[in-house]
Short mmCIF file of C-alpha atoms in Angstrom, two decimals:
data_model
loop_
_atom_site.label_atom_id
_atom_site.label_comp_id
_atom_site.label_asym_id
_atom_site.label_seq_id
_atom_site.Cartn_x
_atom_site.Cartn_y
_atom_site.Cartn_z
CA UNK A 1 17.18 53.52 -7.45
CA UNK A 2 20.26 53.17 -9.64
CA UNK A 3 21.26 56.08 -11.82
CA UNK A 4 23.04 55.16 -15.05
CA UNK A 5 25.02 57.61 -17.11
CA UNK A 6 25.22 57.39 -20.86
CA UNK A 7 28.66 56.38 -22.15
CA UNK A 8 30.81 59.12 -23.60
CA UNK A 9 30.73 59.48 -27.35
CA UNK A 10 33.79 58.31 -29.28
CA UNK A 11 34.77 61.86 -30.40
CA UNK A 12 34.55 63.11 -26.80
CA UNK A 13 36.61 60.15 -25.55
CA UNK A 14 39.27 60.90 -28.13
CA UNK A 15 39.38 64.56 -27.15
CA UNK A 16 39.77 63.63 -23.48
CA UNK A 17 42.51 61.14 -24.35
CA UNK A 18 44.37 63.74 -26.39
CA UNK A 19 43.97 66.31 -23.61
CA UNK A 20 45.37 63.87 -21.05
CA UNK A 21 48.46 63.24 -23.19
CA UNK A 22 48.90 66.99 -23.76
CA UNK A 23 48.75 67.48 -19.98
CA UNK A 24 51.44 64.83 -19.50
CA UNK A 25 53.68 66.40 -22.15
CA UNK A 26 53.26 69.82 -20.52
CA UNK A 27 53.97 68.45 -17.05
CA UNK A 28 57.45 67.37 -18.07
CA UNK A 29 58.29 70.06 -20.62
CA UNK A 30 56.78 73.15 -19.06
CA UNK A 31 55.53 72.52 -15.54
CA UNK A 32 59.02 72.47 -14.01
CA UNK A 33 59.79 75.92 -15.44
CA UNK A 34 56.38 77.23 -14.34
CA UNK A 35 56.92 75.95 -10.80
CA UNK A 36 60.31 77.65 -10.58
CA UNK A 37 58.93 80.92 -11.97
CA UNK A 38 55.96 80.84 -9.59
CA UNK A 39 58.15 80.14 -6.57
CA UNK A 40 60.38 83.15 -7.35
CA UNK A 41 57.56 85.47 -8.44
CA UNK A 42 55.58 84.93 -5.24
CA UNK A 43 58.39 86.48 -3.23
CA UNK A 44 57.62 89.80 -4.94
CA UNK A 45 53.89 89.76 -4.19
CA UNK A 46 51.74 89.93 -1.09
CA UNK A 47 51.74 86.12 -1.16
CA UNK A 48 55.47 85.98 -0.43
CA UNK A 49 54.73 83.98 2.72
CA UNK A 50 53.66 80.99 0.56
CA UNK A 51 57.12 80.70 -0.96
CA UNK A 52 58.79 81.44 2.37
CA UNK A 53 56.89 78.66 4.13
CA UNK A 54 57.49 76.28 1.26
CA UNK A 55 61.21 77.05 1.36
CA UNK A 56 61.25 76.12 5.05
CA UNK A 57 59.30 72.93 4.31
CA UNK A 58 61.62 72.15 1.40
CA UNK A 59 64.64 72.34 3.72
CA UNK A 60 63.02 70.13 6.38
CA UNK A 61 61.84 67.64 3.74
CA UNK A 62 65.02 67.68 1.63
CA UNK A 63 65.91 64.03 2.30
CA UNK A 64 62.48 62.64 1.43
CA UNK A 65 63.11 61.95 -2.29
CA UNK A 66 66.10 59.71 -1.45
CA UNK A 67 64.09 57.96 1.29
CA UNK A 68 61.50 56.38 -0.97
CA UNK A 69 59.61 59.56 -1.85
CA UNK A 70 56.02 60.31 -0.93
CA UNK A 71 53.48 58.62 -3.17
CA UNK A 72 49.88 59.84 -3.21
CA UNK A 73 47.50 57.05 -4.22
CA UNK A 74 44.71 59.43 -5.23
CA UNK A 75 46.97 60.94 -7.88
CA UNK A 76 48.28 57.55 -8.99
CA UNK A 77 44.67 56.45 -9.56
CA UNK A 78 43.55 59.67 -11.23
CA UNK A 79 41.23 59.14 -14.21
CA UNK A 80 43.45 61.29 -16.45
CA UNK A 81 46.00 58.44 -16.58
CA UNK A 82 43.35 56.02 -17.85
CA UNK A 83 42.59 58.41 -20.70
CA UNK A 84 46.31 58.58 -21.43
CA UNK A 85 46.48 54.76 -21.40
CA UNK A 86 43.68 54.52 -23.94
CA UNK A 87 45.16 57.19 -26.21
CA UNK A 88 48.05 55.01 -27.43
CA UNK A 89 46.99 52.48 -25.93
CA UNK A 90 49.56 51.38 -23.32
CA UNK A 91 49.47 47.92 -21.76
CA UNK A 92 51.53 46.04 -19.18
CA UNK A 93 52.23 42.32 -19.54
CA UNK A 94 53.86 39.98 -17.05
CA UNK A 95 55.56 36.70 -17.94
CA UNK A 96 56.29 35.50 -14.39
CA UNK A 97 55.07 36.02 -10.85
CA UNK A 98 57.01 38.27 -8.47
CA UNK A 99 57.22 37.16 -4.84
CA UNK A 100 56.12 40.06 -2.58
CA UNK A 101 58.57 38.84 0.06
CA UNK A 102 61.46 39.92 -2.17
CA UNK A 103 62.69 43.16 -3.67
CA UNK A 104 63.38 43.42 -7.40
CA UNK A 105 65.45 45.59 -9.72
CA UNK A 106 63.83 46.03 -13.14
CA UNK A 107 65.84 47.21 -16.11
CA UNK A 108 63.48 49.12 -18.44
CA UNK A 109 64.28 49.34 -22.18
CA UNK A 110 64.24 51.41 -24.31
CA UNK A 111 64.10 54.96 -22.95
CA UNK A 112 62.18 56.33 -25.92
CA UNK A 113 61.79 60.09 -26.19
CA UNK A 114 59.79 60.68 -23.00
CA UNK A 115 59.56 57.15 -21.47
CA UNK A 116 55.77 57.05 -21.74
CA UNK A 117 55.52 53.33 -20.99
CA UNK A 118 57.75 53.52 -17.92
CA UNK A 119 55.84 56.46 -16.48
CA UNK A 120 52.32 55.15 -17.00
CA UNK A 121 53.04 51.53 -16.01
CA UNK A 122 55.12 52.21 -12.89
CA UNK A 123 53.94 55.66 -11.72
CA UNK A 124 50.19 55.22 -12.17
CA UNK A 125 47.65 52.44 -11.75
CA UNK A 126 46.15 52.94 -15.22
CA UNK A 127 47.58 49.67 -16.56
CA UNK A 128 46.72 47.73 -13.40
CA UNK A 129 50.18 47.27 -11.89
CA UNK A 130 48.86 46.39 -8.42
CA UNK A 131 46.50 43.81 -9.91
CA UNK A 132 49.20 42.16 -12.01
CA UNK A 133 51.79 42.26 -9.22
CA UNK A 134 49.92 42.16 -5.89
CA UNK A 135 51.97 43.14 -2.85
CA UNK A 136 54.64 44.90 -4.96
CA UNK A 137 55.29 48.65 -4.62
CA UNK A 138 56.93 50.16 -7.75
CA UNK A 139 59.52 52.94 -7.74
CA UNK A 140 60.87 54.55 -10.92
CA UNK A 141 64.18 56.41 -10.97
CA UNK A 142 64.37 59.87 -12.52
CA UNK A 143 67.19 62.40 -13.03
CA UNK A 144 68.05 63.94 -9.67
CA UNK A 145 67.91 67.52 -10.96
CA UNK A 146 64.09 67.37 -11.23
CA UNK A 147 63.88 66.95 -7.44
CA UNK A 148 65.57 70.31 -6.92
CA UNK A 149 62.64 72.20 -8.43
CA UNK A 150 60.14 73.64 -5.91
CA UNK A 151 56.59 72.25 -6.04
CA UNK A 152 57.51 70.03 -9.01
CA UNK A 153 59.47 67.69 -6.72
CA UNK A 154 56.30 66.95 -4.77
CA UNK A 155 54.37 66.31 -7.98
CA UNK A 156 56.83 63.69 -9.29
CA UNK A 157 57.19 62.04 -5.87
CA UNK A 158 53.42 61.50 -5.77
CA UNK A 159 53.72 58.86 -8.50
CA UNK A 160 56.57 56.94 -6.89
CA UNK A 161 59.48 58.61 -8.69
CA UNK A 162 62.80 58.81 -6.84
CA UNK A 163 66.20 60.33 -7.75
CA UNK A 164 68.57 58.29 -9.90
CA UNK A 165 71.43 57.97 -7.43
CA UNK A 166 72.90 55.08 -5.46
CA UNK A 167 71.60 56.31 -2.09
CA UNK A 168 67.97 56.37 -3.29
CA UNK A 169 68.28 52.97 -4.96
CA UNK A 170 69.88 51.35 -1.92
CA UNK A 171 67.16 52.68 0.37
CA UNK A 172 64.51 50.83 -1.65
CA UNK A 173 66.45 47.61 -2.24
CA UNK A 174 67.62 47.13 1.35
CA UNK A 175 64.12 47.04 2.85
CA UNK A 176 63.96 43.72 4.65
CA UNK A 177 60.20 43.27 4.41
CA UNK A 178 60.47 43.01 0.61
CA UNK A 179 57.69 43.87 -1.81
CA UNK A 180 59.56 46.72 -3.53
CA UNK A 181 60.33 47.04 -7.22
CA UNK A 182 62.94 49.53 -8.40
CA UNK A 183 62.68 50.32 -12.12
CA UNK A 184 65.72 51.86 -13.80
CA UNK A 185 65.69 53.15 -17.39
CA UNK A 186 69.20 51.85 -17.94
CA UNK A 187 69.95 53.68 -21.21
CA UNK A 188 69.12 57.00 -19.56
CA UNK A 189 68.66 60.31 -21.28
CA UNK A 190 71.49 59.59 -23.72
CA UNK A 191 69.57 56.67 -25.18
CA UNK A 192 66.72 59.04 -26.05
CA UNK A 193 68.90 60.39 -28.87
CA UNK A 194 68.58 57.00 -30.61
CA UNK A 195 64.80 56.81 -30.16
CA UNK A 196 63.79 56.60 -33.81
CA UNK A 197 60.79 54.59 -35.05
CA UNK A 198 61.82 51.01 -35.81
CA UNK A 199 65.08 51.37 -33.87
CA UNK A 200 66.12 48.68 -31.38
CA UNK A 201 69.44 50.14 -30.29
CA UNK A 202 70.07 50.00 -26.54
CA UNK A 203 72.82 51.80 -24.64
CA UNK A 204 73.62 48.85 -22.44
CA UNK A 205 76.92 47.17 -23.29
CA UNK A 206 78.92 49.26 -20.80
CA UNK A 207 76.08 50.10 -18.39
CA UNK A 208 76.86 47.79 -15.46
CA UNK A 209 76.16 49.93 -12.40
CA UNK A 210 72.64 48.53 -12.00
CA UNK A 211 74.05 44.98 -12.10
CA UNK A 212 76.62 45.78 -9.41
CA UNK A 213 73.86 47.33 -7.30
CA UNK A 214 71.72 44.18 -7.63
CA UNK A 215 74.64 41.96 -6.57
CA UNK A 216 75.48 44.13 -3.56
CA UNK A 217 71.90 43.79 -2.30
CA UNK A 218 71.25 40.26 -3.54
CA UNK A 219 68.29 41.58 -5.53
CA UNK A 220 66.93 39.59 -8.51
CA UNK A 221 67.25 41.38 -11.85
CA UNK A 222 64.17 41.60 -14.06
CA UNK A 223 64.46 42.62 -17.74
CA UNK A 224 61.56 44.60 -19.24
CA UNK A 225 61.14 45.66 -22.86
CA UNK A 226 58.59 48.23 -23.99
CA UNK A 227 57.52 47.44 -27.55
CA UNK A 228 56.46 50.55 -29.47
CA UNK A 229 58.23 52.97 -27.12
CA UNK A 230 60.37 54.37 -29.94
CA UNK A 231 57.48 54.62 -32.41
CA UNK A 232 55.31 57.36 -30.89
CA UNK A 233 57.56 60.26 -31.97
CA UNK A 234 59.63 61.11 -35.02
CA UNK A 235 63.04 62.61 -34.36
CA UNK A 236 65.25 64.78 -36.53
CA UNK A 237 67.98 62.60 -38.00
CA UNK A 238 71.06 62.79 -35.81
CA UNK A 239 73.50 60.03 -36.82
CA UNK A 240 76.63 59.66 -34.72
CA UNK A 241 79.31 62.04 -35.88
CA UNK A 242 76.84 64.59 -37.23
CA UNK A 243 77.00 68.20 -36.04
CA UNK A 244 73.57 67.86 -34.42
CA UNK A 245 74.59 64.77 -32.43
CA UNK A 246 77.78 66.48 -31.24
CA UNK A 247 75.75 69.52 -30.18
CA UNK A 248 73.27 67.33 -28.31
CA UNK A 249 76.06 65.53 -26.46
CA UNK A 250 77.68 68.86 -25.56
CA UNK A 251 74.41 70.23 -24.20
CA UNK A 252 73.82 67.02 -22.27
CA UNK A 253 77.20 67.31 -20.55
CA UNK A 254 76.38 70.89 -19.53
CA UNK A 255 72.70 70.51 -18.58
CA UNK A 256 72.55 66.87 -17.51
CA UNK A 257 69.61 66.12 -19.83
CA UNK A 258 69.49 65.19 -23.50
CA UNK A 259 67.55 67.31 -25.95
CA UNK A 260 66.12 65.15 -28.75
CA UNK A 261 64.48 67.20 -31.49
CA UNK A 262 61.22 65.28 -31.70
CA UNK A 263 57.87 65.92 -33.32
CA UNK A 264 54.68 64.04 -34.13
CA UNK A 265 51.14 65.45 -34.47
CA UNK A 266 49.23 68.42 -33.13
CA UNK A 267 46.13 68.65 -30.95
CA UNK A 268 43.79 69.78 -33.74
CA UNK A 269 45.73 68.57 -36.78
CA UNK A 270 47.83 65.52 -37.61
CA UNK A 271 50.67 66.93 -39.69
CA UNK A 272 53.02 68.42 -37.07
CA UNK A 273 53.19 69.00 -33.32
CA UNK A 274 54.45 67.66 -30.00
CA UNK A 275 51.57 65.28 -29.28
CA UNK A 276 52.68 61.64 -29.78
CA UNK A 277 51.17 59.42 -32.44
CA UNK A 278 48.43 56.96 -31.49
CA UNK A 279 50.61 53.88 -31.63
CA UNK A 280 50.38 51.00 -29.15
CA UNK A 281 53.00 50.52 -26.44
CA UNK A 282 53.26 47.22 -24.58
CA UNK A 283 55.72 46.80 -21.74
CA UNK A 284 56.62 43.14 -21.25
CA UNK A 285 58.14 42.30 -17.86
CA UNK A 286 60.39 39.24 -17.97
CA UNK A 287 61.18 36.61 -15.38
CA UNK A 288 63.54 37.36 -12.44
CA UNK A 289 67.22 36.47 -12.74
CA UNK A 290 68.52 35.20 -9.36
CA UNK A 291 71.54 37.11 -8.06
CA UNK A 292 73.87 35.96 -5.30
CA UNK A 293 74.56 38.67 -2.74
CA UNK A 294 78.13 39.92 -2.43
CA UNK A 295 79.11 43.22 -0.87
CA UNK A 296 82.16 43.77 -3.08
CA UNK A 297 81.74 41.84 -6.33
CA UNK A 298 84.71 41.56 -8.68
CA UNK A 299 84.62 42.87 -12.25
CA UNK A 300 84.44 39.28 -13.50
CA UNK A 301 81.39 38.56 -11.34
CA UNK A 302 79.66 41.73 -12.52
CA UNK A 303 80.46 40.92 -16.16
CA UNK A 304 79.06 37.41 -15.79
CA UNK A 305 75.73 38.60 -14.39
CA UNK A 306 75.61 41.45 -16.90
CA UNK A 307 76.04 39.01 -19.82
CA UNK A 308 73.30 36.79 -18.40
CA UNK A 309 71.04 39.83 -18.22
CA UNK A 310 71.77 40.71 -21.87
CA UNK A 311 70.96 37.14 -22.89
CA UNK A 312 67.66 37.10 -20.99
CA UNK A 313 66.67 40.50 -22.40
CA UNK A 314 67.41 39.29 -25.93
CA UNK A 315 65.36 36.13 -25.34
CA UNK A 316 62.45 38.23 -24.06
CA UNK A 317 62.60 40.44 -27.15
CA UNK A 318 62.84 37.54 -29.61
CA UNK A 319 60.02 35.61 -27.94
CA UNK A 320 57.50 38.45 -28.05
CA UNK A 321 58.51 40.58 -31.05
CA UNK A 322 56.20 38.82 -33.51
CA UNK A 323 53.15 39.81 -31.42
CA UNK A 324 54.01 43.49 -31.84
CA UNK A 325 54.73 43.55 -35.58
CA UNK A 326 58.50 43.68 -35.23
CA UNK A 327 60.16 42.33 -38.42
CA UNK A 328 61.67 38.86 -38.10
CA UNK A 329 65.12 40.13 -39.12
CA UNK A 330 65.14 42.85 -36.40
CA UNK A 331 67.23 42.15 -33.31
CA UNK A 332 68.44 44.12 -30.31
CA UNK A 333 71.70 46.00 -30.80
CA UNK A 334 73.74 46.78 -27.69
CA UNK A 335 76.06 49.79 -27.67
#
């Protein structure tokens, strides 16, 4: 006997979708602070042994983030990510096959405010990454400071996140069996300050470290552009040279993270809040750019591959922009 459940009503689906996005926002804006506070507070309670044992485990396990992390497939496949996918919605599109016998380095653009497309497409299975790219294991790089936070480090590792340093990247790219994809949000946190709706400005002209890394490992470069990434939040105007932009740069130098003043809608109202707008995001993954391996590439060799990457990224954007309602006269701007 087969038991069938009635489909969820549209209002209930929307509430679950909104709740899933709120959970995601909290996980990156408040969970890290809560984990730190809980770790310290437990030392002053009868449960102090929990923090003491975790501290010992943390020391023993300290190298794990830079050794590929520790993904947990149950969490990657959690239903909450599918609700988050449907909220915007977020989709993943491939334009070429990736050979599972090779490793790949994907440049993800743009950062957006909170990199929603990068997180959901590469750190969860909600958009069907494993179906689109069978035999490929994705890794997404994240600021190293997040891996110094107790409990939170284990949470982010569960999705395939690794620290954004050369050691962590090299560990993934040098695996001889292949089948690994390393995604780098090239513009980084600084690019988030330019994440305004309708903006196509990328901090990329002088970002060449990822190209040098690809050459050193002989890893094909893959451009990826996430249409709609900059449209899900509004941001307080902060043109270059303004007092706000100077303050944000100063805080970034001190804290290591940028602090965009963003806003969108609320949970129960649509006029103001930190919940993103329901606007579609589509991450288009381009075709691989072959790279010849060289342990110590010259500046000229790096510049040549870097320019080829810029050209392929621009072609990818121009080819697909009409599908995602980008004006014909809009083009990528590299800073």
